[in-house]
Coordinates of C-alpha atoms in Angstrom, one line a residue:
M864 CA 39.7 0.8 1.9
K865 CA 37.6 3.5 1.2
F866 CA 36.9 2.4 -2.6
T867 CA 35.7 -0.9 -0.7
N868 CA 33.3 0.7 1.9
K869 CA 31.6 3.1 -0.7
Y870 CA 31.1 -0.2 -2.6
I871 CA 29.5 -2.2 0.2
N872 CA 27.5 0.6 1.2
I873 CA 26.4 0.9 -2.6
L874 CA 25.5 -3.1 -2.2
I875 CA 23.8 -2.9 1.1
L876 CA 21.7 0.0 -0.3
F877 CA 20.8 -1.9 -3.4
C878 CA 19.7 -5.1 -1.6
F879 CA 17.5 -3.1 0.6
L880 CA 15.8 -1.3 -2.3
F881 CA 15.4 -4.8 -4.3
S882 CA 14.0 -6.5 -0.7
Y883 CA 11.6 -3.3 -0.5
S884 CA 10.4 -3.6 -3.8
L885 CA 9.5 -7.2 -3.7
I886 CA 7.6 -6.7 -0.7
A887 CA 5.9 -3.7 -2.5
Q888 CA 4.7 -5.6 -5.7
E889 CA 3.5 -8.7 -3.4
N890 CA 0.8 -6.3 -1.7
T891 CA 0.4 -3.6 -4.5
P892 CA -3.5 -3.5 -5.3
T893 CA -4.2 -4.1 -9.0
L894 CA -7.1 -2.8 -11.4
V895 CA -9.2 -5.3 -13.4
L896 CA -11.6 -3.8 -15.7
G897 CA -14.6 -5.5 -16.9
E898 CA -16.1 -6.4 -20.6
K899 CA -15.4 -3.7 -23.2
T900 CA -18.4 -4.2 -25.1
I901 CA -21.7 -4.3 -23.3
T902 CA -25.4 -3.3 -23.8
M903 CA -27.4 -0.5 -22.3
D904 CA -28.8 -2.4 -19.7
G905 CA -25.4 -3.8 -18.6
F906 CA -22.5 -2.7 -16.8
F907 CA -19.0 -1.4 -17.2
T908 CA -16.8 -2.7 -14.2
I909 CA -13.9 -1.8 -12.5
T910 CA -12.5 -3.9 -9.9
T911 CA -9.7 -3.3 -7.4
V912 CA -7.8 -6.2 -6.4
V913 CA -5.9 -6.4 -2.8
K914 CA -3.8 -9.1 -1.3
T915 CA -2.8 -8.9 2.0
N916 CA -2.3 -10.8 5.7
P917 CA -5.4 -11.3 7.9
D918 CA -4.3 -8.6 10.3
Q919 CA -5.2 -5.8 8.1
P920 CA -8.9 -4.2 7.8
F921 CA -11.0 -4.1 4.8
P922 CA -9.5 -1.8 2.0
E923 CA -11.3 1.6 1.5
C924 CA -11.6 2.3 -2.3
K925 CA -12.8 5.6 -3.7
F926 CA -13.6 4.5 -7.7
P927 CA -13.7 7.7 -10.0
E928 CA -16.7 9.5 -11.7
L929 CA -16.8 8.4 -15.3
I930 CA -18.6 11.2 -17.7
E931 CA -20.4 9.1 -19.7
F932 CA -21.4 6.5 -17.1
N933 CA -23.1 6.8 -13.9
K934 CA -22.2 4.8 -10.8
R935 CA -24.6 2.0 -9.9
G936 CA -23.7 0.1 -6.6
Y937 CA -20.6 -2.1 -6.1
S938 CA -19.7 -5.3 -4.6
K939 CA -17.2 -7.2 -3.0
S940 CA -15.7 -10.3 -2.4
I941 CA -13.5 -11.8 0.0
A942 CA -10.8 -14.9 -0.4
R943 CA -9.0 -16.6 2.5
S944 CA -6.3 -19.2 1.7
V945 CA -3.8 -21.0 3.8
V946 CA -1.3 -22.5 1.8
N947 CA 1.7 -24.2 3.7
G948 CA 0.7 -22.6 6.8
Q949 CA 0.7 -19.3 5.8
P950 CA -2.9 -17.4 6.0
T951 CA -3.6 -14.7 2.8
V952 CA -6.7 -12.6 2.5
T953 CA -7.5 -11.6 -1.3
Y954 CA -10.2 -8.5 -1.4
N955 CA -11.9 -7.9 -4.8
I956 CA -14.0 -4.6 -4.7
T957 CA -16.0 -4.3 -8.0
Q958 CA -17.8 -0.7 -9.1
N959 CA -20.5 -0.9 -11.5
Y960 CA -21.0 2.0 -14.0
Q961 CA -24.2 1.8 -16.4
P962 CA -23.5 3.9 -19.9
K963 CA -25.6 7.1 -20.3
K964 CA -26.0 6.6 -24.0
E965 CA -25.1 4.2 -26.7
G966 CA -22.1 4.4 -29.2
T967 CA -18.5 4.3 -28.8
L968 CA -17.6 5.8 -25.4
K969 CA -14.1 6.7 -24.4
I970 CA -12.9 6.7 -20.9
K971 CA -10.0 9.0 -20.4
P972 CA -7.4 8.0 -17.7
F973 CA -8.6 7.7 -14.4
K974 CA -7.4 6.9 -11.0
V975 CA -8.6 4.5 -8.0
L976 CA -7.6 5.6 -4.5
V977 CA -6.9 2.5 -2.2
N978 CA -6.2 3.3 1.3
G979 CA -5.1 6.8 0.2
A980 CA -2.7 5.2 -2.5
E981 CA -3.4 6.0 -6.0
I982 CA -3.8 3.4 -8.7
K983 CA -3.5 4.8 -12.6
N984 CA -5.2 3.5 -15.6
E985 CA -4.6 4.8 -18.8
G986 CA -8.2 4.8 -20.1
V987 CA -9.9 2.5 -22.1
V988 CA -12.9 2.5 -25.1
V989 CA -16.2 1.0 -24.1
I990 CA -18.6 0.0 -27.0
V991 CA -22.3 0.3 -25.8
N992 CA -25.2 -1.7 -27.8
K993 CA -28.5 -1.6 -27.5
A994 CA -30.3 -3.1 -24.9
V995 CA -31.9 -6.7 -25.7
A996 CA -35.5 -7.1 -25.0
S997 CA -36.3 -9.4 -22.3
P998 CA -39.8 -11.3 -22.4
N999 CA -40.0 -10.5 -18.5
P1000 CA -38.5 -7.0 -18.1
E1001 CA -37.7 -6.1 -14.5
T1002 CA -37.6 -2.3 -14.2
E1003 CA -37.3 -2.3 -10.3
N1004 CA -35.6 -4.2 -7.5
E1005 CA -38.3 -5.7 -5.1
E1006 CA -37.1 -5.1 -1.9
S1007 CA -37.9 -7.9 0.7
L1008 CA -37.4 -6.6 4.3
V1009 CA -38.9 -8.2 7.5
S1010 CA -38.8 -4.5 9.5
V1011 CA -38.5 -1.5 7.5
A1012 CA -40.0 1.0 9.6
E1013 CA -41.0 4.6 8.8
G1014 CA -39.3 6.8 10.5
N1015 CA -40.3 10.1 12.3
Q1016 CA -41.7 12.5 9.8
K1017 CA -43.1 15.1 12.0
D1018 CA -40.6 17.6 11.0
L1019 CA -41.2 17.4 7.4
V1020 CA -44.1 20.0 6.1
N1021 CA -46.7 18.2 3.6
V1022 CA -44.6 15.2 2.9
K1023 CA -45.5 12.5 5.1
E1024 CA -44.3 9.0 4.4
N1025 CA -42.3 10.4 1.6
A1026 CA -39.1 9.6 3.3
F1027 CA -37.7 7.7 6.0
L1028 CA -34.6 6.2 7.9
A1029 CA -34.7 2.3 8.2
I1030 CA -32.5 -0.4 10.1
S1031 CA -34.0 -3.6 8.6
T1032 CA -33.1 -7.3 9.0
N1033 CA -34.1 -10.1 6.6
K1034 CA -34.8 -12.4 9.8
L1035 CA -36.3 -11.8 13.3
A1036 CA -35.9 -15.3 14.8
P1037 CA -32.7 -17.3 13.2
Y1038 CA -31.5 -20.1 14.6
V1039 CA -28.0 -19.8 16.7
G1040 CA -25.4 -19.8 14.0
E1041 CA -27.9 -18.9 11.2
N1042 CA -26.9 -15.9 9.4
F1043 CA -29.4 -12.5 9.5
T1044 CA -28.4 -9.5 7.5
L1045 CA -28.7 -5.8 9.0
T1046 CA -29.3 -3.0 6.7
L1047 CA -28.9 0.8 7.2
A1048 CA -30.6 3.1 4.7
F1049 CA -32.3 6.1 4.1
Y1050 CA -35.5 5.9 1.4
V1051 CA -36.8 8.8 -0.4
A1052 CA -40.0 8.3 -2.3
E1053 CA -40.0 9.3 -6.1
N1054 CA -42.8 12.0 -5.5
N1055 CA -41.1 13.3 -2.8
T1056 CA -40.7 17.3 -3.2
A1057 CA -38.7 18.1 -0.2
A1058 CA -35.4 19.1 -0.9
L1059 CA -33.3 17.1 1.6
E1060 CA -29.3 16.8 1.8
F1061 CA -27.1 14.7 3.6
D1062 CA -25.1 16.3 6.6
H1063 CA -21.5 15.3 7.4
N1064 CA -22.9 11.4 7.0
E1065 CA -18.9 10.8 7.2
I1066 CA -19.5 11.6 11.0
Q1067 CA -22.5 10.5 11.8
I1068 CA -22.9 6.9 10.0
P1069 CA -20.0 5.6 11.4
E1070 CA -21.4 6.1 15.2
I1071 CA -24.7 5.0 14.0
I1072 CA -23.2 1.8 13.0
K1073 CA -21.1 1.6 16.1
K1074 CA -24.3 1.8 18.1
I1075 CA -26.3 -0.8 16.2
K1076 CA -23.7 -3.6 15.8
P1077 CA -25.4 -6.7 17.7
E1078 CA -22.6 -8.2 20.4
S1079 CA -22.2 -11.7 20.7
C1080 CA -22.3 -12.3 16.9
W1081 CA -19.9 -13.2 14.2
E1082 CA -19.8 -10.4 11.5
E1083 CA -19.0 -10.5 7.7
S1084 CA -19.5 -7.0 6.2
F1085 CA -20.5 -6.4 3.0
G1086 CA -17.6 -3.7 2.6
L1087 CA -19.7 -0.6 1.5
T1088 CA -17.0 2.3 1.8
E1089 CA -19.4 4.9 0.5
T1090 CA -23.2 5.5 0.0
Q1091 CA -24.8 2.9 -2.3
T1092 CA -27.8 4.0 -4.4
S1093 CA -30.4 2.1 -6.2
T1094 CA -34.1 2.0 -6.9
V1095 CA -36.4 -0.3 -5.0
K1096 CA -40.2 -0.9 -4.5
L1097 CA -41.9 -1.1 -1.2
N1098 CA -45.3 -2.0 -0.5
G1099 CA -45.9 -1.0 -4.0
R1100 CA -44.3 2.3 -4.0
T1101 CA -41.0 3.2 -5.4
Y1102 CA -38.3 4.6 -3.7
T1103 CA -34.9 5.8 -3.8
Q1104 CA -32.7 3.9 -1.4
Y1105 CA -29.2 5.1 -0.2
K1106 CA -27.8 2.4 1.7
F1107 CA -25.0 3.4 4.1
Y1108 CA -24.1 -0.1 5.8
Q1109 CA -24.9 -3.9 5.4
A1110 CA -23.6 -6.7 7.3
T1111 CA -24.6 -10.5 8.0
F1112 CA -24.4 -11.6 11.4
Y1113 CA -24.2 -15.1 13.0
P1114 CA -25.4 -15.3 16.6
L1115 CA -23.0 -17.4 18.7
N1116 CA -25.5 -17.8 21.7
N1117 CA -29.3 -17.6 21.9
K1118 CA -29.2 -14.1 23.8
K1119 CA -31.9 -11.4 22.8
I1120 CA -30.6 -8.9 20.5
S1121 CA -31.7 -5.4 20.6
I1122 CA -31.3 -3.2 17.9
P1123 CA -31.7 0.7 19.2
S1124 CA -33.5 3.4 17.3
A1125 CA -31.2 5.5 15.3
N1126 CA -31.1 9.2 14.4
L1127 CA -30.0 10.6 10.8
R1128 CA -29.8 14.7 10.5
L1129 CA -30.2 16.3 7.1
L1130 CA -30.6 19.5 5.8
K1131 CA -33.7 20.8 4.3
D1132 CA -34.7 23.8 2.4
F1133 CA -37.7 25.6 3.3
D1134 CA -39.7 28.4 1.3
E1135 CA -40.8 31.4 3.2
K1136 CA -42.2 33.8 1.1
E1137 CA -40.2 33.4 -1.9
S1138 CA -36.7 33.1 0.1
K1139 CA -35.2 30.1 1.0
K1140 CA -34.1 29.0 4.3
R1141 CA -32.3 25.6 5.4
N1142 CA -32.7 24.0 8.4
Y1143 CA -32.2 20.7 10.2
V1144 CA -34.5 17.7 10.0
T1145 CA -34.3 14.6 12.0
F1146 CA -35.1 11.0 10.9
S1147 CA -35.5 8.4 13.2
S1148 CA -35.7 4.4 13.2
K1149 CA -37.7 2.2 15.0
A1150 CA -36.0 -0.1 17.5
F1151 CA -36.7 -3.8 17.4
T1152 CA -35.3 -7.2 18.9
I1153 CA -33.9 -10.4 17.1
Q1154 CA -34.3 -13.6 19.1
P1155 CA -32.0 -16.5 18.3
R1156 CA -33.5 -20.0 18.7
D1157 CA -31.3 -23.0 20.0
L1158 CA -30.9 -25.8 17.6
P1159 CA -32.7 -29.0 18.4
P1160 CA -30.5 -31.9 20.5
H1161 CA -27.7 -33.5 19.1
P1162 CA -24.2 -34.6 20.1
L1163 CA -22.3 -32.5 17.3
K1164 CA -25.1 -29.5 18.4
Q1165 CA -22.1 -27.0 19.8
Q1166 CA -19.8 -27.7 16.4
V1167 CA -21.9 -27.9 13.5
S1168 CA -22.4 -25.1 11.3
V1169 CA -25.9 -23.7 10.1
G1170 CA -27.0 -22.8 7.0
N1171 CA -27.9 -24.0 3.5
F1172 CA -24.8 -26.3 1.9
S1173 CA -24.2 -28.3 -0.9
L1174 CA -20.7 -30.5 -1.4
K1175 CA -18.6 -30.4 -4.6
E1176 CA -15.5 -32.8 -5.5
N1177 CA -12.3 -32.6 -7.7
V1178 CA -10.0 -35.5 -8.2
S1179 CA -6.6 -35.0 -10.1
N1180 CA -6.6 -38.8 -10.9
S1181 CA -9.4 -41.2 -9.9
K1182 CA -7.2 -43.7 -11.2
A1183 CA -3.6 -44.1 -9.9
Q1184 CA -0.5 -46.2 -8.8
T1185 CA 0.1 -46.8 -5.4
G1186 CA 2.7 -44.3 -4.3
Q1187 CA 1.6 -41.7 -6.5
S1188 CA 0.4 -38.5 -4.9
I1189 CA -3.3 -37.5 -5.7
D1190 CA -4.7 -34.1 -4.9
Y1191 CA -8.3 -34.7 -4.0
Q1192 CA -10.4 -31.5 -3.2
I1193 CA -13.7 -31.1 -1.3
Q1194 CA -15.7 -28.0 -1.5
I1195 CA -18.4 -26.9 0.7
I1196 CA -20.8 -24.2 -0.7
G1197 CA -23.6 -22.0 0.7
D1198 CA -24.9 -19.4 2.5
G1199 CA -23.5 -20.3 6.4
N1200 CA -20.6 -19.0 8.2
I1201 CA -18.3 -20.1 5.7
S1202 CA -15.2 -19.0 7.7
V1203 CA -15.5 -21.3 10.8
I1204 CA -16.1 -24.3 8.7
R1205 CA -13.7 -27.4 9.8
L1206 CA -13.5 -30.8 8.5
P1207 CA -13.3 -33.8 10.9
E1208 CA -9.6 -34.8 11.1
V1209 CA -8.9 -37.7 8.8
K1210 CA -6.0 -40.1 10.0
N1211 CA -3.6 -42.2 8.0
D1212 CA -4.5 -46.1 7.6
S1213 CA -3.2 -48.8 5.9
T1214 CA -5.2 -47.5 2.5
F1215 CA -4.0 -44.0 2.3
D1216 CA -1.5 -41.4 4.1
F1217 CA -3.0 -38.2 4.4
F1218 CA -1.3 -34.7 4.5
Q1219 CA -2.5 -31.0 5.9
P1220 CA -5.0 -29.7 3.4
D1221 CA -4.5 -26.5 1.8
I1222 CA -7.5 -24.3 2.8
N1223 CA -9.0 -21.6 0.5
S1224 CA -12.2 -19.9 1.4
I1225 CA -14.3 -16.8 -0.7
V1226 CA -17.0 -15.0 0.3
S1227 CA -19.2 -12.5 -1.5
P1228 CA -22.6 -10.5 -0.9
Q1229 CA -25.6 -11.7 -2.9
G1230 CA -28.6 -9.9 -2.4
S1231 CA -29.3 -10.0 1.6
K1232 CA -26.6 -12.9 2.0
I1233 CA -23.4 -13.8 2.0
I1234 CA -22.4 -16.7 0.0
G1235 CA -19.4 -18.6 0.3
T1236 CA -17.0 -21.3 -0.7
K1237 CA -14.5 -23.1 1.3
S1238 CA -12.4 -25.6 -0.2
F1239 CA -10.1 -28.3 1.4
T1240 CA -7.2 -29.7 -1.0
F1241 CA -5.8 -32.7 0.6
H1242 CA -2.6 -34.3 -1.0
I1243 CA -3.0 -38.2 -0.9
I1244 CA -0.9 -41.4 -1.4
P1245 CA -2.6 -44.5 -1.8
K1246 CA -0.9 -47.5 -0.5
Q1247 CA -3.3 -50.6 -1.5
A1248 CA -4.5 -51.7 -4.8
G1249 CA -8.2 -51.7 -4.9
N1250 CA -11.3 -49.1 -5.3
F1251 CA -11.8 -46.8 -2.4
A1252 CA -14.5 -44.6 -1.5
M1253 CA -14.2 -41.1 -0.2
S1254 CA -17.2 -41.5 1.8
K1255 CA -15.2 -43.7 4.4
Y1256 CA -12.8 -40.9 5.2
F1257 CA -14.9 -38.0 4.9
N1258 CA -18.2 -36.4 6.1
W1259 CA -19.4 -33.2 7.4
V1260 CA -22.6 -32.8 9.5
F1261 CA -24.7 -29.6 9.6
F1262 CA -27.8 -28.1 10.6
N1263 CA -30.3 -27.1 7.7
P1264 CA -32.5 -24.0 9.2
T1265 CA -35.0 -24.4 6.1
T1266 CA -35.9 -28.0 7.3
A1267 CA -34.9 -27.5 10.6
Q1268 CA -33.0 -30.9 10.7
Y1269 CA -29.5 -32.1 10.7
D1270 CA -28.0 -33.2 7.5
T1271 CA -24.6 -35.1 6.4
L1272 CA -22.5 -34.2 3.3
K1273 CA -20.9 -37.6 2.1
P1274 CA -18.3 -37.6 -1.2
K1275 CA -19.4 -39.5 -4.1
V1276 CA -15.8 -40.0 -5.5
I1277 CA -14.2 -43.4 -6.0
I1278 CA -10.6 -43.7 -6.4
H1279 CA -9.2 -46.7 -8.2
T1280 CA -5.5 -47.9 -7.7
K1281 CA -3.3 -50.2 -9.0
G1282 CA 0.2 -51.5 -7.9
R1283 CA 2.4 -53.2 -5.1
T1284 CA 1.2 -52.6 -1.6
I1285 CA 3.5 -50.1 0.1
S1286 CA 4.3 -50.7 3.7
T1287 CA 4.4 -48.1 6.3
V1288 CA 4.1 -48.0 9.9
D1289 CA 0.3 -48.5 9.2
T1290 CA 0.8 -51.7 7.5
P1291 CA 4.2 -53.3 8.9
N1292 CA 3.0 -57.0 8.0
A1293 CA 3.3 -56.2 4.2
E1294 CA 5.5 -58.8 2.8
N1295 CA 8.3 -57.9 0.5
S1296 CA 7.9 -54.2 0.4
T1297 CA 9.5 -51.2 2.3
I1298 CA 8.4 -47.6 3.2
Y1299 CA 10.3 -46.3 0.3
D1300 CA 8.3 -48.5 -2.5
G1301 CA 6.8 -46.5 -4.9
L1302 CA 9.0 -43.4 -4.1
E1303 CA 9.9 -42.6 -7.8
N1304 CA 6.0 -42.4 -8.6
I1305 CA 5.4 -39.5 -6.3
S1306 CA 4.9 -36.6 -8.0
T1307 CA 7.0 -33.6 -7.7
P1308 CA 5.2 -30.9 -9.8
E1309 CA 7.3 -27.6 -10.6
G1310 CA 6.0 -24.2 -9.9
T1311 CA 5.2 -25.1 -6.4
S1312 CA 7.4 -22.4 -4.9
N1313 CA 6.6 -19.0 -4.5
L1314 CA 9.3 -17.2 -6.6
V1315 CA 9.1 -14.0 -4.9
R1316 CA 9.2 -15.2 -1.5
L1317 CA 12.1 -16.9 -2.2
L1318 CA 13.9 -14.0 -3.9
K1319 CA 12.9 -11.7 -0.8
N1320 CA 14.3 -14.3 1.7
E1321 CA 17.6 -14.2 -0.6
A1322 CA 18.0 -10.6 -0.5
N1323 CA 17.4 -10.4 3.4
I1324 CA 20.0 -13.1 3.7
I1325 CA 22.4 -11.0 1.6
I1326 CA 21.5 -7.9 3.6
I1327 CA 22.6 -9.6 7.0
I1328 CA 25.6 -10.7 5.4
M1329 CA 26.6 -7.1 4.0
L1330 CA 25.8 -5.8 7.3
A1331 CA 27.9 -8.3 9.3
G1332 CA 31.0 -7.2 6.5
L1333 CA 30.5 -3.6 7.3
I1334 CA 30.9 -4.0 11.0
Y1335 CA 33.6 -6.0 10.5
L1336 CA 35.5 -3.8 8.2
F1337 CA 34.8 -0.7 10.4
L1338 CA 35.2 -1.6 13.8
P1339 CA 39.2 -2.1 13.4
G1340 CA 39.3 1.4 11.9
K1341 CA 37.7 3.1 14.9
R1342 CA 40.2 1.0 17.3
T1343 CA 42.9 2.3 15.2
R1344 CA 41.7 6.1 15.2
Q1345 CA 41.6 6.0 19.2

């Protein structure tokens, strides 16, 4: 009996560890390295891929300093998907590194911190070639801002207009549902002579962000987890921009949005008779308002998305037999609020059976906008022979703020089918056919099941069985001892 109990305990422990390892592998962040051969004006990239459930916050990533490279900003994208009713979110955070010199640069082993956990890499060799000359080289980024307001400069001595704090937006009067982007950044002119140093930004910046976030708006964050430094040109002058926060917002109503003034405290060195003295200096941004505009009258005014969109289609087989499964995908691409896009419900008829779609969405920052793609993949079974346009079943209305008009995206795909008519509840009068006609032609591709999820479920079942057996074996022994 002792041997049996010991064996069961070991087996249960193994099952627990096995199940836990499957969960950990499913959610473990991974690293993806960029091109190993680049030019001096290009970037080597390190990308962290994090898969999680929608309830988890945006992951915090801390990328390493590389000796032969300078950090030059980063980007992120979010992919949301729903497969078999299970939502999943995939985050891709990419750090850009610009080489300091040409040649063969060896990157030593490094680690990336993701939510406090270390992801290690053994290092890599990057070959850096000479930059390719461009006929129209762009040496600086041209910053397009509606409201970059010079901050309070009174505490700076003889450096007027050489540094300022700004909260900026790319739109002051968006339509309800149209995107506008807020950016919080500190700017220092290239000829600035003051020795400035940030002071406890880890405390100051979150407080400012909390203060300036507008209410009654849907937010899509750019995911900045550390200060992003770049060179920009404003009104013909060159500045170093220290970007702390950036997010795109979509107003849910026409209520006026007030962005208050914010203060940022820095440390500054003052020269007093050849001895340096440090003191605090405060910069203030200017307050401003954003006034959303109502959409023009339309029956779908309260339901439509707002933005510039296009439609792309894919079909697995445009020439199929009746009863044969077809995958038909619609992709809506644009700079509107991708997350809330819904297609009108499509109903089965005598021509097609439609199954609930698999939904996938990807959003990523591009300039001052969030660009996204939302795809709907339908499994369709044709029941009649003929040529059928998908525009009969799918169309999507949206409001285009550029033209200030409503527009409709319509598919262009035509599906050609052959074969006998299949009878269903939608076609009860079809002659000499049954609901099972064409069943042998339905595609059942392999590999559609999630192996990891299946193994995890089996491990959990084994654990439950082992626990029940353990209780059964131990309870009689306790009663005997009593």
